[in-house]
Amino acid sequence: MRYGQWWRDHRRAFWQVFHPGQVNEYHDAERGFAHELLANLLESPQDFEQHLRL
């Protein structure tokens, strides 16, 4: 199966953002979002679906 230039360009762009070394830089943001989600769930658990959408 041959891959075209479009596929190679998109794979390269994806790799630049999601390669293992880069993903480590997202940990602080992920932790912050997780803390915010948990605080919202503690405050109003009945709105859990809305909290997950935000």
Short mmCIF file of N, CA and C in Angstrom, two decimals:
data_model
loop_
_atom_site.label_atom_id
_atom_site.label_comp_id
_atom_site.label_asym_id
_atom_site.label_seq_id
_atom_site.Cartn_x
_atom_site.Cartn_y
_atom_site.Cartn_z
N MET A 1 0.84 -1.17 0.00
CA MET A 1 0.00 0.00 0.00
C MET A 1 0.89 1.24 0.00
N ARG A 2 0.65 2.12 -0.94
CA ARG A 2 1.43 3.35 -1.02
C ARG A 2 0.69 4.48 -0.33
N TYR A 3 1.42 5.26 0.40
CA TYR A 3 0.84 6.42 1.09
C TYR A 3 1.16 7.67 0.29
N GLY A 4 0.20 8.55 0.20
CA GLY A 4 0.40 9.78 -0.54
C GLY A 4 1.02 10.87 0.32
N GLN A 5 1.30 11.98 -0.33
CA GLN A 5 1.91 13.11 0.36
C GLN A 5 1.00 13.66 1.45
N TRP A 6 -0.32 13.68 1.21
CA TRP A 6 -1.27 14.17 2.21
C TRP A 6 -1.12 13.38 3.51
N TRP A 7 -1.07 12.05 3.40
CA TRP A 7 -0.95 11.21 4.59
C TRP A 7 0.36 11.46 5.30
N ARG A 8 1.45 11.56 4.56
CA ARG A 8 2.76 11.80 5.17
C ARG A 8 2.80 13.16 5.88
N ASP A 9 2.22 14.18 5.26
CA ASP A 9 2.20 15.50 5.88
C ASP A 9 1.42 15.49 7.19
N HIS A 10 0.28 14.82 7.18
CA HIS A 10 -0.54 14.77 8.39
C HIS A 10 0.10 13.91 9.47
N ARG A 11 0.72 12.84 9.09
CA ARG A 11 1.42 12.00 10.06
C ARG A 11 2.55 12.79 10.71
N ARG A 12 3.28 13.55 9.92
CA ARG A 12 4.38 14.36 10.45
C ARG A 12 3.84 15.42 11.43
N ALA A 13 2.75 16.08 11.05
CA ALA A 13 2.16 17.10 11.93
C ALA A 13 1.68 16.47 13.24
N PHE A 14 1.04 15.32 13.15
CA PHE A 14 0.57 14.61 14.35
C PHE A 14 1.75 14.24 15.24
N TRP A 15 2.79 13.72 14.64
CA TRP A 15 3.95 13.27 15.41
C TRP A 15 4.60 14.43 16.16
N GLN A 16 4.65 15.61 15.55
CA GLN A 16 5.28 16.76 16.19
C GLN A 16 4.56 17.14 17.48
N VAL A 17 3.28 16.87 17.57
CA VAL A 17 2.51 17.25 18.75
C VAL A 17 2.39 16.10 19.75
N PHE A 18 2.35 14.86 19.26
CA PHE A 18 2.01 13.73 20.13
C PHE A 18 3.12 12.69 20.30
N HIS A 19 4.35 13.00 19.93
CA HIS A 19 5.40 12.02 20.17
C HIS A 19 5.67 11.92 21.67
N PRO A 20 6.23 10.82 22.14
CA PRO A 20 6.36 10.58 23.58
C PRO A 20 7.06 11.70 24.35
N GLY A 21 8.06 12.31 23.79
CA GLY A 21 8.75 13.40 24.49
C GLY A 21 7.89 14.64 24.64
N GLN A 22 7.04 14.90 23.67
CA GLN A 22 6.17 16.07 23.70
C GLN A 22 5.00 15.89 24.65
N VAL A 23 4.47 14.69 24.73
CA VAL A 23 3.29 14.43 25.55
C VAL A 23 3.56 14.74 27.02
N ASN A 24 4.79 14.55 27.46
CA ASN A 24 5.12 14.85 28.86
C ASN A 24 4.86 16.31 29.22
N GLU A 25 4.91 17.19 28.23
CA GLU A 25 4.68 18.61 28.50
C GLU A 25 3.22 18.91 28.80
N TYR A 26 2.33 17.99 28.53
CA TYR A 26 0.90 18.20 28.76
C TYR A 26 0.46 17.76 30.16
N HIS A 27 1.33 17.14 30.92
CA HIS A 27 0.93 16.60 32.22
C HIS A 27 0.38 17.66 33.16
N ASP A 28 1.01 18.82 33.23
CA ASP A 28 0.53 19.86 34.15
C ASP A 28 -0.87 20.33 33.75
N ALA A 29 -1.10 20.51 32.46
CA ALA A 29 -2.43 20.94 32.00
C ALA A 29 -3.46 19.85 32.29
N GLU A 30 -3.11 18.61 32.03
CA GLU A 30 -4.04 17.50 32.29
C GLU A 30 -4.37 17.42 33.78
N ARG A 31 -3.38 17.60 34.62
CA ARG A 31 -3.60 17.55 36.06
C ARG A 31 -4.53 18.69 36.48
N GLY A 32 -4.32 19.87 35.94
CA GLY A 32 -5.18 21.00 36.26
C GLY A 32 -6.62 20.77 35.85
N PHE A 33 -6.82 20.22 34.65
CA PHE A 33 -8.18 19.93 34.19
C PHE A 33 -8.82 18.84 35.05
N ALA A 34 -8.04 17.86 35.46
CA ALA A 34 -8.58 16.79 36.31
C ALA A 34 -9.01 17.35 37.67
N HIS A 35 -8.20 18.24 38.24
CA HIS A 35 -8.56 18.85 39.52
C HIS A 35 -9.82 19.70 39.39
N GLU A 36 -9.92 20.44 38.29
CA GLU A 36 -11.11 21.25 38.06
C GLU A 36 -12.36 20.37 37.92
N LEU A 37 -12.23 19.27 37.18
CA LEU A 37 -13.35 18.35 37.02
C LEU A 37 -13.78 17.78 38.36
N LEU A 38 -12.84 17.34 39.16
CA LEU A 38 -13.18 16.77 40.46
C LEU A 38 -13.83 17.79 41.38
N ALA A 39 -13.34 19.02 41.36
CA ALA A 39 -13.95 20.06 42.19
C ALA A 39 -15.39 20.32 41.74
N ASN A 40 -15.61 20.36 40.43
CA ASN A 40 -16.97 20.56 39.91
C ASN A 40 -17.88 19.40 40.28
N LEU A 41 -17.36 18.19 40.22
CA LEU A 41 -18.17 17.02 40.57
C LEU A 41 -18.52 17.01 42.05
N LEU A 42 -17.60 17.45 42.89
CA LEU A 42 -17.90 17.54 44.32
C LEU A 42 -18.96 18.60 44.61
N GLU A 43 -18.89 19.69 43.86
CA GLU A 43 -19.83 20.79 44.08
C GLU A 43 -21.23 20.47 43.58
N SER A 44 -21.31 19.83 42.41
CA SER A 44 -22.64 19.53 41.84
C SER A 44 -22.59 18.21 41.07
N PRO A 45 -22.60 17.10 41.79
CA PRO A 45 -22.50 15.79 41.14
C PRO A 45 -23.66 15.48 40.20
N GLN A 46 -24.80 16.10 40.43
CA GLN A 46 -25.95 15.83 39.57
C GLN A 46 -25.71 16.36 38.14
N ASP A 47 -24.77 17.26 37.97
CA ASP A 47 -24.47 17.83 36.65
C ASP A 47 -23.24 17.19 36.01
N PHE A 48 -22.97 15.94 36.33
CA PHE A 48 -21.72 15.31 35.87
C PHE A 48 -21.61 15.29 34.35
N GLU A 49 -22.70 15.10 33.63
CA GLU A 49 -22.63 15.09 32.16
C GLU A 49 -22.19 16.45 31.63
N GLN A 50 -22.70 17.50 32.21
CA GLN A 50 -22.30 18.84 31.80
C GLN A 50 -20.83 19.09 32.12
N HIS A 51 -20.37 18.63 33.26
CA HIS A 51 -18.97 18.82 33.64
C HIS A 51 -18.05 18.10 32.65
N LEU A 52 -18.45 16.96 32.17
CA LEU A 52 -17.61 16.22 31.23
C LEU A 52 -17.55 16.89 29.87
N ARG A 53 -18.57 17.64 29.52
CA ARG A 53 -18.59 18.32 28.22
C ARG A 53 -17.71 19.55 28.21
N LEU A 54 -17.48 20.14 29.36
CA LEU A 54 -16.69 21.37 29.41
C LEU A 54 -15.28 21.01 29.26
#
